[in-house]
Each structure stands twice: as C-alpha cells, then as structure tokens.
Amino acid sequence: MRHFINHTEENYLKAIYSLSQKPNQGVSTNAIAKSLDTKASSVTDMMQKLAEKGLVSYKKYYGVQLTSSGQLIALNTIRKHRLWEVFLVDKLSFNWDEVHEIAEQLEHIQSSELTNRLDIFLGNPKFDPHGDPIPNSQGEIENYHDTLLLSELEIGAFCTLVGVADSSSVFLKHLEKSQLKLGSEIRLINVFEYDRSLSIEVANIQRSISNRVADNLIVKPL
Amino acid sequence: MRHFINHTEENYLKAIYSLSQKPNQGVSTNAIAKSLDTKASSVTDMMQKLAEKGLVSYKKYYGVQLTSSGQLIALNTIRKHRLWEVFLVDKLSFNWDEVHEIAEQLEHIQSSELTNRLDIFLGNPKFDPHGDPIPNSQGEIENYHDTLLLSELEIGAFCTLVGVADSSSVFLKHLEKSQLKLGSEIRLINVFEYDRSLSIEVANIQRSISNRVADNLIVKPL
DNA sequence: ATATAATTTTAGGCTAATCTAAAAAATATA
DNA sequence: TATATTTTTTAGATTAGCCTAAAATTATAT
Ligand SMILES: [Mn+2]
Ligand SMILES: [Mn+2]
Ligand SMILES: [Mn+2]
Ligand SMILES: [Mn+2]
C-alpha cells in the first residue's frame, strides 16, 4: 500500500495543492503545466500515474483533485520547504529573497525524523520568512484569517504586512527598496483610478506602489 | 565549458575518489560497480560519459582515474556530506550511527553559498562525527598522518580512537556496546594467533574484539 | 444548433540510467 | 605458448519523464 514518492511527484502534488487554493474545483491540466513549466501532455501522463497511486482523483478532460493522501504529501512537502527556509534565514543568515531556490531542493529530502528535529531546532516556527504558515507533522495548516490583499483594503485604513503572494527574488528585493518588510505598518492613502496604483504611508514616508505589487502583499487590517 | 553535474555523477565521482585512496592505479569497473551496487555494464556507460565531460581519464579495459576537475567535484561532495553529518549530530542531536543515509541525500544539494555558510555556522569543523577530515572549499583535505588501524598496532601500545573505516549503523552500534567512541583511550593487550582476535583495555575494563572490528578502527598511537 | 476555438488526450519518440546476455579483451594457469 | 578463467565492453531492452504533432473532446460564439 505504501508507495514511494519521488521529487517529481512531490512537485506535481505541491503544484496541484497550490492551485486548489483558489477554490474552483478540478485543477486543469494546463494550469499545472504552466505552474511547473512543462507541457500539458506531460501533465496528463503524470496525472494517470498519480491517479493509479491514489494520490489524485482524475476524470479525463475535467482536471484533478488531490485525495487525502495526496494532500498529506503535498502539505508535508510544503512543511519541509518552509522549515528549511526558516533555517536558512534564521540560522545561516540568508536574506529572505535568497532562500526559495535552495528550499526547492531541500524540500525533497526524505526523513520525517529529520523534518521533526529541524522543527524543534528552529523552535517550532509557525510561519516561514515570507509569512506563509508552516503545516505541522499531521499536515494541519493554519489558514490565516482576517487577512486580505493590500489591493483590497479600503482607503484610509491601517494594516500590517503579514505575507507575500510572490516569493521571487526580484519581487522581494523590490519590496526592500520601498522599505517594506514583514511587520511593516502601512496606511492606504489613495488608489488612483487611472492605473490602479496606490499611495501608501510606511514608516512615516509616503510612497507610491503599483497595483501589481499591491496584489502580492498580504495584510492584516488593524 | 562548465557542465552541470547531477547526483548520479556525483555519486560515481565520490566512489572513484574513495577507491583511489588505496593506491593501486586505475580504478576498475568492477570495483566501482560493487561500491555503487550496480552492474559493470552500467559503470562502463557512465565512465564514457564522465570521460567526455573531462572528469575522468578512461582507457578501455584499464579502469579510470579522476582528473583534477573530477577530483574537485568528488571532494566537494564529500565536503557537503561530512558538513551535513556534523550538522545532524551537533545541531539536531542525531546519534552518529543515524546520519549517513540522510547525508547521502543532503550531499547533493547544489549551492556553494549554502555549503560555505553551513561550514561557518558549524564553526568550521575539521572532522565529521566519524573522525573523517572535512575538505575545505578549495578541495584541500587534511590527510591524517600518524594514524593506523588498531589491527596494525603493536602489542602493549596505547592509542586513541580517532576514526572508523566503516560508518554503517550496525558497526557503530556495535562499537557503542563495547564502550568505544571517538577519543576513547585503548591499550592493546594481546592478539590471539588462532582467530586474530584482540584483547584490549578501554576505560579500565578489559574486552575482546574481533579482527574484523579492529580492521575498521583508526587510531593514533600515544 | 452549428461552426470555431481552446483544451486535453493520445501516439510516437527521445534521453538518462539502468538491466541481461553475448562478445571481446586481458589475465591466469597448465 | 596454448587454453581456461575473469574482467570488461557492447548490443539490445526497459523505465521514468519529458517532448511534438495529431486526434479527440469540451467550451464559446455566432
Ligand atoms: Mn519558497
Ligand atoms: Mn516561503
Ligand atoms: Mn557518511
Ligand atoms: Mn562520516
């Protein structure tokens, strides 16, 4: 009954999990292909394999959904990824924009003993350096509530930056240039009709950010 | 000119390096196959590939030798393996017999920045938990001198256990049962003709060990 | 409802890494 | 030296994961 899962399969399951969060049902072949930078035909092959292993339910032409065991593996991979990111930032002094690629490799190391000891060593962190919640060893994850995107905040409101929807290095470096980091207090001053750009106040300084940036900032209203 | 090296190639290079230590020249196809638990025909294929990449010099029917760039990769892989073993023991409190398999995975993570920061984080250790020297980032390794196998020590002599030639869990657990660990002071009392078994004294207690065990204990005479 | 477009699957191939069995070469033995 | 044994290489398959191109299916637009 216990199949072995390799890093390719872990990557597919993680991608499907991530795409399932936006709650349309049945993740499409094309969406997975785009997310993994591969071709739709390759995805179809893999979906048939994962379906045989009982990790996804797959109906031809209608996309896939994770089964509970598939979801558990996805969440465990995410757990490993985020714990390693914490390790890299907290212990090895990497910047938060440098850790994702390395964690993409480390997340595939197979040893639950290692993962759990790492968790303890790091002090059982609840969030990774990008504000993403870390699943526990049972695959339970804290769905952050009371949060929304900065682009959805109402004008005049105050909020705290608690997460980023894009962990790419180029985006994170861009944020740093605007003095934005996790925990920053932000006041939304205005949204301009023309290009949906936003005027915000951070650390007593007024700045302008694009709607593209605001769409990737997860905030908690104060 | 810079080729990418994957984990399969790293494993072959590491095996060739290790087999080169016993200084016969030209590592044989069969020896590599045995060391990697694969078939001679697979080894031949890979040797041709590694030769094309300039990582080994290969003469049909006469085995291979690492080139300097091949040796550098082998030593870097060994460096990563041993640093991760130190991490697992020193930081995550694993026992020395539990770390080898996990390090076999971690040694293939590709990021020199990670390796070097890990080295610093661990306090630039010179030896791994099994007493093996850790190459530096230039691939320089301290050849331990003044050491020999316990089976080669002369009767009556005192020594310190500084390394093990076998890192398997079963061997290391066996050592612990005999109160033997790195740093233990040992006096060789006698060697019995019949089965070449040894009588030793450790921590004021006299014990008997097999020649098989003594062949895997690296000691420094006092 | 039909035609067109988009998506998805299938068919057939490719590469890396492995295998078994057969052939070739080197080594050991008589 | 000639023969037997061992080692190594080659030939031909297999598998996972990927690809392109063509066919099938579903979705959209008149
Ligand atoms: Mn990440
Ligand atoms: Mn992250
Ligand atoms: Mn080891
Ligand atoms: Mn070791």
Short mmCIF file of C-alpha atoms (C1' of nucleotides) and ligand atoms in Angstrom, two decimals:
data_model
loop_
_atom_site.label_atom_id
_atom_site.label_comp_id
_atom_site.label_asym_id
_atom_site.label_seq_id
_atom_site.Cartn_x
_atom_site.Cartn_y
_atom_site.Cartn_z
CA MET A 1 0.00 0.00 0.00
CA ARG A 2 2.85 2.43 0.81
CA HIS A 3 4.18 3.77 -2.45
CA PHE A 4 7.43 5.62 -2.72
CA ILE A 5 7.12 9.23 -3.74
CA ASN A 6 9.96 10.87 -5.61
CA HIS A 7 10.76 14.52 -6.05
CA THR A 8 8.95 14.81 -9.37
CA GLU A 9 5.74 13.54 -7.85
CA GLU A 10 6.17 15.79 -4.82
CA ASN A 11 6.48 18.76 -7.14
CA TYR A 12 3.32 17.86 -9.01
CA LEU A 13 1.36 17.34 -5.78
CA LYS A 14 2.60 20.63 -4.38
CA ALA A 15 1.58 22.45 -7.56
CA ILE A 16 -1.88 20.88 -7.50
CA TYR A 17 -2.30 21.80 -3.85
CA SER A 18 -1.31 25.34 -4.51
CA LEU A 19 -3.67 25.64 -7.49
CA SER A 20 -6.51 24.14 -5.44
CA GLN A 21 -6.41 27.05 -3.03
CA LYS A 22 -8.27 29.27 -5.42
CA PRO A 23 -11.46 27.36 -4.96
CA ASN A 24 -12.52 26.37 -8.43
CA GLN A 25 -12.89 22.64 -8.46
CA GLY A 26 -10.75 20.34 -10.54
CA VAL A 27 -7.31 21.71 -11.26
CA SER A 28 -6.80 21.91 -15.01
CA THR A 29 -4.04 20.18 -16.93
CA ASN A 30 -2.95 23.45 -18.47
CA ALA A 31 -2.75 25.23 -15.13
CA ILE A 32 -0.46 22.52 -13.77
CA ALA A 33 1.67 22.62 -16.90
CA LYS A 34 2.08 26.36 -16.62
CA SER A 35 2.87 26.20 -12.92
CA LEU A 36 5.57 23.56 -13.43
CA ASP A 37 6.85 24.95 -16.72
CA THR A 38 6.14 21.75 -18.58
CA LYS A 39 3.75 20.60 -21.32
CA ALA A 40 0.12 19.59 -20.97
CA SER A 41 0.85 16.15 -22.41
CA SER A 42 3.46 15.51 -19.72
CA VAL A 43 0.92 16.52 -17.08
CA THR A 44 -1.66 14.10 -18.45
CA ASP A 45 0.86 11.27 -18.20
CA MET A 46 1.70 12.14 -14.63
CA MET A 47 -1.96 12.54 -13.62
CA GLN A 48 -2.63 9.00 -14.77
CA LYS A 49 0.31 7.79 -12.73
CA LEU A 50 -0.73 9.73 -9.62
CA ALA A 51 -4.31 8.52 -10.01
CA GLU A 52 -3.10 4.91 -10.07
CA LYS A 53 -1.20 5.59 -6.87
CA GLY A 54 -4.34 7.00 -5.29
CA LEU A 55 -2.88 10.47 -4.82
CA VAL A 56 -5.30 12.36 -7.06
CA SER A 57 -8.75 11.70 -8.40
CA TYR A 58 -8.69 12.21 -12.10
CA LYS A 59 -11.53 12.40 -14.58
CA LYS A 60 -10.41 12.74 -18.18
CA TYR A 61 -10.88 16.22 -19.58
CA TYR A 62 -12.07 17.55 -16.19
CA GLY A 63 -8.88 18.04 -14.25
CA VAL A 64 -7.74 16.54 -10.97
CA GLN A 65 -8.25 16.92 -7.25
CA LEU A 66 -5.93 15.74 -4.50
CA THR A 67 -7.07 12.77 -2.46
CA SER A 68 -6.49 13.00 1.27
CA SER A 69 -3.24 11.06 0.99
CA GLY A 70 -2.15 13.23 -1.92
CA GLN A 71 -2.89 16.32 0.09
CA LEU A 72 -0.94 14.97 3.06
CA ILE A 73 2.14 14.52 0.88
CA ALA A 74 1.72 17.99 -0.62
CA LEU A 75 1.44 19.55 2.82
CA ASN A 76 4.41 17.61 4.10
CA THR A 77 6.49 18.88 1.20
CA ILE A 78 5.35 22.42 1.90
CA ARG A 79 6.20 21.88 5.56
CA LYS A 80 9.72 20.84 4.66
CA HIS A 81 10.14 23.73 2.23
CA ARG A 82 9.09 26.33 4.75
CA LEU A 83 11.04 24.88 7.66
CA TRP A 84 14.20 24.87 5.55
CA GLU A 85 13.55 28.49 4.57
CA VAL A 86 13.37 29.38 8.24
CA PHE A 87 16.61 27.52 8.82
CA LEU A 88 18.35 29.37 6.00
CA VAL A 89 17.24 32.79 7.21
CA ASP A 90 17.38 32.31 10.98
CA LYS A 91 20.46 30.14 11.27
CA LEU A 92 22.51 30.75 8.15
CA SER A 93 21.70 34.47 7.79
CA PHE A 94 20.43 34.28 4.24
CA ASN A 95 18.23 37.12 3.08
CA TRP A 96 14.55 36.24 2.55
CA ASP A 97 14.94 36.67 -1.20
CA GLU A 98 17.74 34.09 -1.46
CA VAL A 99 16.15 31.04 0.10
CA HIS A 100 13.39 29.80 -2.19
CA GLU A 101 15.56 28.07 -4.80
CA ILE A 102 17.63 26.27 -2.18
CA ALA A 103 14.47 25.21 -0.32
CA GLU A 104 13.12 23.81 -3.59
CA GLN A 105 15.95 21.29 -3.36
CA LEU A 106 15.88 20.71 0.39
CA GLU A 107 12.13 20.05 0.45
CA HIS A 108 12.71 16.69 -1.22
CA ILE A 109 14.97 15.22 1.45
CA GLN A 110 13.19 12.17 2.80
CA SER A 111 13.37 11.67 6.54
CA SER A 112 10.49 12.51 8.81
CA GLU A 113 12.87 12.26 11.74
CA LEU A 114 14.98 15.00 10.17
CA THR A 115 11.99 17.22 9.50
CA ASN A 116 10.68 16.90 13.01
CA ARG A 117 14.04 17.51 14.64
CA LEU A 118 14.59 20.52 12.40
CA ASP A 119 11.20 21.84 13.50
CA ILE A 120 12.24 21.53 17.15
CA PHE A 121 15.68 23.03 16.49
CA LEU A 122 14.05 26.07 14.93
CA GLY A 123 11.69 26.49 17.89
CA ASN A 124 8.55 25.20 16.15
CA PRO A 125 8.08 28.25 13.95
CA LYS A 126 4.54 28.90 12.77
CA PHE A 127 5.43 30.99 9.72
CA ASP A 128 8.20 30.99 7.15
CA PRO A 129 10.26 34.08 6.19
CA HIS A 130 7.59 35.13 3.70
CA GLY A 131 4.76 34.95 6.21
CA ASP A 132 3.43 31.61 4.94
CA PRO A 133 2.08 29.26 7.61
CA ILE A 134 4.01 26.04 8.28
CA PRO A 135 1.93 22.84 8.40
CA ASN A 136 2.53 20.61 11.42
CA SER A 137 3.60 16.98 11.17
CA GLN A 138 -0.06 15.92 10.87
CA GLY A 139 -0.46 18.13 7.82
CA GLU A 140 -2.59 20.62 9.68
CA ILE A 141 -2.12 24.16 8.46
CA GLU A 142 -3.31 27.40 9.97
CA ASN A 143 -5.45 29.12 7.38
CA TYR A 144 -4.72 32.71 8.04
CA HIS A 145 -7.98 34.54 8.56
CA ASP A 146 -8.56 38.30 8.87
CA THR A 147 -6.13 38.82 6.03
CA LEU A 148 -6.60 40.28 2.59
CA LEU A 149 -4.55 41.71 -0.21
CA LEU A 150 -3.40 45.30 0.11
CA SER A 151 -5.20 45.97 -3.17
CA GLU A 152 -8.47 45.03 -1.46
CA LEU A 153 -8.04 47.31 1.56
CA GLU A 154 -10.30 50.30 1.89
CA ILE A 155 -8.86 53.77 1.52
CA GLY A 156 -7.68 55.32 4.75
CA ALA A 157 -7.32 52.02 6.59
CA PHE A 158 -4.22 50.88 8.50
CA CYS A 159 -2.77 47.39 8.20
CA THR A 160 0.28 45.25 8.91
CA LEU A 161 2.17 43.41 6.19
CA VAL A 162 1.99 39.73 7.15
CA GLY A 163 2.82 37.90 3.95
CA VAL A 164 3.74 37.99 0.29
CA ALA A 165 1.96 36.15 -2.51
CA ASP A 166 5.11 36.16 -4.64
CA SER A 167 8.37 34.88 -3.15
CA SER A 168 10.54 35.59 -6.16
CA SER A 169 13.83 37.29 -5.50
CA VAL A 170 13.10 40.16 -7.86
CA PHE A 171 9.84 40.96 -6.07
CA LEU A 172 11.32 40.73 -2.59
CA LYS A 173 14.28 42.92 -3.49
CA HIS A 174 11.80 45.41 -4.93
CA LEU A 175 9.89 45.47 -1.65
CA GLU A 176 13.03 46.18 0.30
CA LYS A 177 13.67 49.23 -1.84
CA SER A 178 10.27 50.52 -0.74
CA GLN A 179 11.11 49.87 2.93
CA LEU A 180 8.51 47.13 3.03
CA LYS A 181 9.09 44.03 5.12
CA LEU A 182 7.00 41.65 7.19
CA GLY A 183 5.54 43.56 10.12
CA SER A 184 5.62 46.94 8.39
CA GLU A 185 2.66 49.13 9.28
CA ILE A 186 1.00 50.54 6.21
CA ARG A 187 -1.71 53.14 5.74
CA LEU A 188 -3.52 53.16 2.42
CA ILE A 189 -3.87 56.78 1.43
CA ASN A 190 -5.32 56.57 -2.03
CA VAL A 191 -5.89 54.45 -5.10
CA PHE A 192 -5.63 56.19 -8.45
CA GLU A 193 -8.32 55.43 -10.95
CA TYR A 194 -6.03 55.69 -13.98
CA ASP A 195 -3.61 52.80 -13.37
CA ARG A 196 -4.90 51.48 -10.04
CA SER A 197 -1.60 52.46 -8.46
CA LEU A 198 -1.64 53.05 -4.72
CA SER A 199 -0.38 55.78 -2.49
CA ILE A 200 0.66 54.41 0.88
CA GLU A 201 2.43 55.56 4.02
CA VAL A 202 5.17 53.37 5.51
CA ALA A 203 7.42 54.45 8.38
CA ASN A 204 6.08 57.99 8.11
CA ILE A 205 7.06 58.23 4.47
CA GLN A 206 4.59 58.42 1.65
CA ARG A 207 5.22 56.15 -1.33
CA SER A 208 3.57 55.02 -4.50
CA ILE A 209 3.29 51.35 -5.44
CA SER A 210 1.79 49.66 -8.49
CA ASN A 211 -1.35 47.56 -8.31
CA ARG A 212 0.81 44.62 -9.37
CA VAL A 213 2.78 44.99 -6.15
CA ALA A 214 -0.33 45.55 -4.04
CA ASP A 215 -1.83 42.33 -5.42
CA ASN A 216 1.07 40.43 -3.92
CA LEU A 217 1.00 41.91 -0.43
CA ILE A 218 -0.99 40.05 2.20
CA VAL A 219 -2.02 42.34 5.04
CA LYS A 220 -3.96 42.21 8.26
CA PRO A 221 -6.17 45.27 8.92
CA LEU A 222 -5.61 46.97 12.27
CA MET B 1 32.92 24.63 -20.53
CA ARG B 2 31.03 24.40 -17.23
CA HIS B 3 29.00 21.22 -17.33
CA PHE B 4 26.19 20.51 -14.91
CA ILE B 5 26.78 17.63 -12.56
CA ASN B 6 23.84 15.68 -11.26
CA HIS B 7 23.57 13.47 -8.21
CA THR B 8 24.27 10.29 -10.16
CA GLU B 9 27.53 11.67 -11.47
CA GLU B 10 28.47 12.99 -8.03
CA ASN B 11 27.96 9.50 -6.62
CA TYR B 12 30.18 7.93 -9.25
CA LEU B 13 32.93 10.52 -8.72
CA LYS B 14 32.77 10.06 -4.97
CA ALA B 15 33.04 6.29 -5.35
CA ILE B 16 36.03 6.60 -7.69
CA TYR B 17 37.73 9.01 -5.30
CA SER B 18 37.23 6.68 -2.40
CA LEU B 19 38.54 3.68 -4.35
CA SER B 20 41.57 5.70 -5.48
CA GLN B 21 42.74 6.07 -1.89
CA LYS B 22 44.12 2.58 -1.83
CA PRO B 23 46.91 3.46 -4.19
CA ASN B 24 46.66 1.00 -6.98
CA GLN B 25 46.30 2.97 -10.16
CA GLY B 26 43.27 2.89 -12.38
CA VAL B 27 40.06 2.14 -10.54
CA SER B 28 38.43 -0.94 -12.01
CA THR B 29 34.96 -1.09 -13.49
CA ASN B 30 34.02 -3.95 -11.22
CA ALA B 31 35.20 -2.17 -8.09
CA ILE B 32 33.02 0.83 -8.92
CA ALA B 33 30.08 -1.43 -9.68
CA LYS B 34 30.41 -3.19 -6.35
CA SER B 35 30.82 0.07 -4.47
CA LEU B 36 27.68 1.58 -6.01
CA ASP B 37 25.68 -1.66 -6.06
CA THR B 38 25.18 -1.53 -9.79
CA LYS B 39 26.36 -3.56 -12.79
CA ALA B 40 29.68 -3.35 -14.60
CA SER B 41 27.95 -2.51 -17.86
CA SER B 42 26.28 0.49 -16.27
CA VAL B 43 29.64 1.64 -14.98
CA THR B 44 31.22 1.39 -18.42
CA ASP B 45 28.45 3.59 -19.85
CA MET B 46 28.94 6.19 -17.16
CA MET B 47 32.74 6.16 -17.48
CA GLN B 48 32.41 7.04 -21.14
CA LYS B 49 30.10 9.89 -20.23
CA LEU B 50 32.36 11.19 -17.46
CA ALA B 51 35.39 10.91 -19.75
CA GLU B 52 33.61 13.06 -22.36
CA LYS B 53 32.95 15.63 -19.66
CA GLY B 54 36.62 15.61 -18.73
CA LEU B 55 36.00 14.35 -15.21
CA VAL B 56 37.88 11.06 -15.51
CA SER B 57 40.57 9.71 -17.78
CA TYR B 58 39.43 6.43 -19.14
CA LYS B 59 41.30 3.81 -21.10
CA LYS B 60 39.21 0.89 -22.20
CA TYR B 61 39.83 -2.25 -20.17
CA TYR B 62 42.24 -0.42 -17.85
CA GLY B 63 39.97 1.44 -15.48
CA VAL B 64 39.67 5.15 -14.74
CA GLN B 65 41.38 7.89 -12.81
CA LEU B 66 39.86 11.18 -11.70
CA THR B 67 41.05 14.29 -13.49
CA SER B 68 41.71 17.31 -11.31
CA SER B 69 38.26 18.72 -12.03
CA GLY B 70 36.70 15.33 -11.32
CA GLN B 71 38.56 15.15 -8.03
CA LEU B 72 37.43 18.64 -7.10
CA ILE B 73 33.80 17.63 -7.55
CA ALA B 74 34.32 14.43 -5.59
CA LEU B 75 35.93 16.34 -2.72
CA ASN B 76 33.22 18.95 -2.75
CA THR B 77 30.59 16.25 -2.49
CA ILE B 78 32.49 14.66 0.40
CA ARG B 79 32.75 18.11 2.00
CA LYS B 80 29.00 18.55 1.83
CA HIS B 81 28.35 15.04 3.12
CA ARG B 82 30.57 15.49 6.15
CA LEU B 83 29.40 19.00 6.99
CA TRP B 84 25.80 17.83 6.95
CA GLU B 85 26.75 14.93 9.22
CA VAL B 86 28.21 17.40 11.68
CA PHE B 87 25.03 19.46 11.46
CA LEU B 88 22.84 16.45 12.14
CA VAL B 89 24.86 15.35 15.18
CA ASP B 90 25.82 18.71 16.66
CA LYS B 91 22.66 20.70 15.99
CA LEU B 92 19.88 18.14 15.63
CA SER B 93 21.17 15.67 18.22
CA PHE B 94 21.21 12.65 15.96
CA ASN B 95 23.38 9.76 17.04
CA TRP B 96 26.48 9.18 14.89
CA ASP B 97 25.05 5.94 13.55
CA GLU B 98 21.91 7.64 12.20
CA VAL B 99 23.33 10.32 9.96
CA HIS B 100 24.97 8.66 6.98
CA GLU B 101 21.83 7.86 5.00
CA ILE B 102 20.42 11.35 5.42
CA ALA B 103 23.76 12.89 4.48
CA GLU B 104 23.75 10.77 1.32
CA GLN B 105 20.75 12.83 0.27
CA LEU B 106 21.88 16.21 1.57
CA GLU B 107 25.30 15.96 -0.10
CA HIS B 108 23.64 16.56 -3.48
CA ILE B 109 22.12 19.94 -2.68
CA GLN B 110 23.66 22.41 -5.08
CA SER B 111 24.60 25.77 -3.61
CA SER B 112 28.14 26.66 -2.72
CA GLU B 113 26.79 29.60 -0.76
CA LEU B 114 24.80 27.18 1.37
CA THR B 115 27.78 24.88 1.93
CA ASN B 116 30.05 27.70 2.95
CA ARG B 117 27.52 29.27 5.31
CA LEU B 118 26.84 25.89 6.84
CA ASP B 119 30.57 25.47 7.39
CA ILE B 120 30.70 28.80 9.24
CA PHE B 121 27.53 28.04 11.22
CA LEU B 122 29.09 24.79 12.43
CA GLY B 123 32.30 26.57 13.46
CA ASN B 124 34.46 25.32 10.56
CA PRO B 125 34.75 21.78 11.86
CA LYS B 126 37.80 19.83 10.71
CA PHE B 127 36.36 16.34 11.22
CA ASP B 128 32.97 14.72 10.86
CA PRO B 129 31.28 12.59 13.56
CA HIS B 130 33.17 9.51 12.36
CA GLY B 131 36.56 11.20 12.55
CA ASP B 132 36.84 11.75 8.79
CA PRO B 133 38.54 15.00 7.72
CA ILE B 134 36.37 17.64 6.02
CA PRO B 135 37.80 19.16 2.81
CA ASN B 136 37.80 22.95 2.65
CA SER B 137 36.10 24.93 -0.10
CA GLN B 138 39.22 24.65 -2.26
CA GLY B 139 39.03 20.87 -2.07
CA GLU B 140 42.04 20.64 0.23
CA ILE B 141 41.82 17.77 2.66
CA GLU B 142 43.97 17.01 5.66
CA ASN B 143 45.44 13.57 5.18
CA TYR B 144 45.55 12.26 8.66
CA HIS B 145 49.06 11.17 9.42
CA ASP B 146 50.37 9.28 12.44
CA THR B 147 47.33 7.07 12.27
CA LEU B 148 46.98 3.38 11.64
CA LEU B 149 44.44 0.65 12.13
CA LEU B 150 44.10 -0.86 15.54
CA SER B 151 44.87 -4.22 13.95
CA GLU B 152 48.29 -2.83 12.99
CA LEU B 153 49.22 -1.56 16.45
CA GLU B 154 51.95 -3.31 18.37
CA ILE B 155 51.07 -5.27 21.45
CA GLY B 156 51.26 -3.29 24.67
CA ALA B 157 50.89 0.10 22.98
CA PHE B 158 48.40 2.80 23.94
CA CYS B 159 46.34 4.73 21.38
CA THR B 160 43.33 6.98 20.91
CA LEU B 161 40.41 6.09 18.67
CA VAL B 162 40.25 8.88 16.07
CA GLY B 163 38.16 7.39 13.28
CA VAL B 164 36.20 4.50 11.87
CA ALA B 165 36.67 2.92 8.46
CA ASP B 166 33.07 1.69 8.41
CA SER B 167 30.25 4.17 9.10
CA SER B 168 27.42 1.69 8.90
CA SER B 169 24.83 1.86 11.63
CA VAL B 170 25.29 -1.76 12.60
CA PHE B 171 29.03 -1.31 13.12
CA LEU B 172 28.69 1.94 15.08
CA LYS B 173 26.03 0.48 17.35
CA HIS B 174 28.30 -2.48 17.91
CA LEU B 175 31.14 -0.15 18.97
CA GLU B 176 28.93 1.59 21.48
CA LYS B 177 28.17 -1.74 23.12
CA SER B 178 31.92 -2.12 23.65
CA GLN B 179 32.16 1.38 25.16
CA LEU B 180 34.16 2.52 22.16
CA LYS B 181 33.71 6.03 20.81
CA LEU B 182 35.91 8.69 19.22
CA GLY B 183 38.51 9.78 21.76
CA SER B 184 38.47 6.53 23.71
CA GLU B 185 41.89 5.55 25.01
CA ILE B 186 42.75 1.98 24.16
CA ARG B 187 45.56 -0.29 25.21
CA LEU B 188 46.24 -3.31 23.07
CA ILE B 189 46.91 -6.17 25.44
CA ASN B 190 47.19 -9.14 23.14
CA VAL B 191 46.39 -10.58 19.73
CA PHE B 192 45.42 -14.24 19.60
CA GLU B 193 47.03 -16.30 16.91
CA TYR B 194 44.04 -18.58 16.38
CA ASP B 195 41.42 -16.07 15.06
CA ARG B 196 43.43 -12.85 15.20
CA SER B 197 41.01 -11.54 17.81
CA LEU B 198 42.30 -8.78 20.11
CA SER B 199 42.26 -8.26 23.80
CA ILE B 200 42.09 -4.56 24.63
CA GLU B 201 41.59 -2.35 27.64
CA VAL B 202 39.13 0.55 27.43
CA ALA B 203 38.09 2.68 30.40
CA ASN B 204 39.86 0.29 32.76
CA ILE B 205 37.85 -2.65 31.50
CA GLN B 206 39.34 -5.48 29.52
CA ARG B 207 37.43 -6.56 26.42
CA SER B 208 37.83 -8.81 23.44
CA ILE B 209 37.15 -7.62 19.88
CA SER B 210 37.33 -9.44 16.57
CA ASN B 211 39.98 -8.67 13.95
CA ARG B 212 37.10 -7.56 11.70
CA VAL B 213 36.32 -4.80 14.18
CA ALA B 214 39.99 -3.91 14.69
CA ASP B 215 40.41 -3.52 10.93
CA ASN B 216 37.81 -0.75 11.00
CA LEU B 217 39.21 1.28 13.88
CA ILE B 218 41.55 4.13 13.01
CA VAL B 219 43.80 5.01 15.93
CA LYS B 220 46.58 7.39 16.81
CA PRO B 221 49.37 5.90 18.93
CA LEU B 222 50.18 7.80 22.13
"C1'" DA C 1 -27.61 24.38 -33.49
"C1'" DT C 2 -23.55 24.72 -35.82
"C1'" DA C 3 -19.08 26.29 -36.53
"C1'" DT C 4 -14.94 27.77 -34.47
"C1'" DA C 5 -11.67 27.92 -30.81
"C1'" DA C 6 -9.47 26.20 -26.86
"C1'" DT C 7 -8.21 22.44 -24.06
"C1'" DT C 8 -6.90 17.84 -23.29
"C1'" DT C 9 -5.52 13.35 -24.55
"C1'" DT C 10 -3.14 10.02 -27.41
"C1'" DA C 11 0.52 8.37 -30.39
"C1'" DG C 12 5.05 8.03 -31.17
"C1'" DG C 13 9.90 9.49 -30.00
"C1'" DC C 14 13.89 10.98 -27.20
"C1'" DT C 15 17.35 10.79 -23.28
"C1'" DA C 16 19.45 9.20 -18.93
"C1'" DA C 17 20.27 5.45 -16.22
"C1'" DT C 18 19.70 1.10 -15.59
"C1'" DC C 19 19.50 -4.13 -16.78
"C1'" DT C 20 20.68 -9.06 -19.11
"C1'" DA C 21 23.13 -11.67 -22.34
"C1'" DA C 22 26.68 -12.08 -25.67
"C1'" DA C 23 31.17 -10.76 -27.46
"C1'" DA C 24 35.81 -9.16 -26.79
"C1'" DA C 25 39.94 -8.47 -24.31
"C1'" DA C 26 43.01 -9.19 -20.54
"C1'" DT C 27 44.83 -12.25 -17.08
"C1'" DA C 28 45.93 -16.60 -15.00
"C1'" DT C 29 47.04 -21.44 -15.46
"C1'" DA C 30 48.78 -25.55 -17.29
"C1'" DT D 1 52.68 -20.99 -25.63
"C1'" DA D 2 48.07 -22.51 -25.64
"C1'" DT D 3 43.98 -22.79 -23.02
"C1'" DA D 4 40.86 -21.54 -19.42
"C1'" DT D 5 39.08 -18.02 -16.45
"C1'" DT D 6 37.97 -13.47 -15.26
"C1'" DT D 7 37.03 -8.87 -16.42
"C1'" DT D 8 35.24 -5.52 -19.36
"C1'" DT D 9 32.71 -3.85 -23.19
"C1'" DT D 10 28.98 -3.96 -26.49
"C1'" DA D 11 24.28 -4.90 -28.09
"C1'" DG D 12 19.75 -4.57 -27.29
"C1'" DA D 13 15.76 -3.71 -23.83
"C1'" DT D 14 13.32 -1.23 -20.21
"C1'" DT D 15 11.57 2.66 -17.40
"C1'" DA D 16 10.61 7.49 -15.97
"C1'" DG D 17 9.93 11.85 -17.52
"C1'" DC D 18 9.78 14.65 -20.98
"C1'" DC D 19 8.76 16.31 -25.90
"C1'" DT D 20 5.96 17.40 -30.66
"C1'" DA D 21 2.22 16.63 -33.59
"C1'" DA D 22 -2.22 14.83 -34.39
"C1'" DA D 23 -6.70 13.43 -32.77
"C1'" DA D 24 -10.45 13.82 -29.57
"C1'" DT D 25 -13.25 16.38 -26.58
"C1'" DT D 26 -15.17 20.37 -24.45
"C1'" DA D 27 -16.23 25.32 -24.49
"C1'" DT D 28 -17.56 29.51 -26.90
"C1'" DA D 29 -19.57 32.39 -30.40
"C1'" DT D 30 -22.39 33.25 -33.90
MN MN E 1 9.74 29.24 -1.08
MN MN E 2 8.36 30.79 1.64
MN MN E 3 28.63 9.26 5.88
MN MN E 4 31.05 10.37 8.04
#
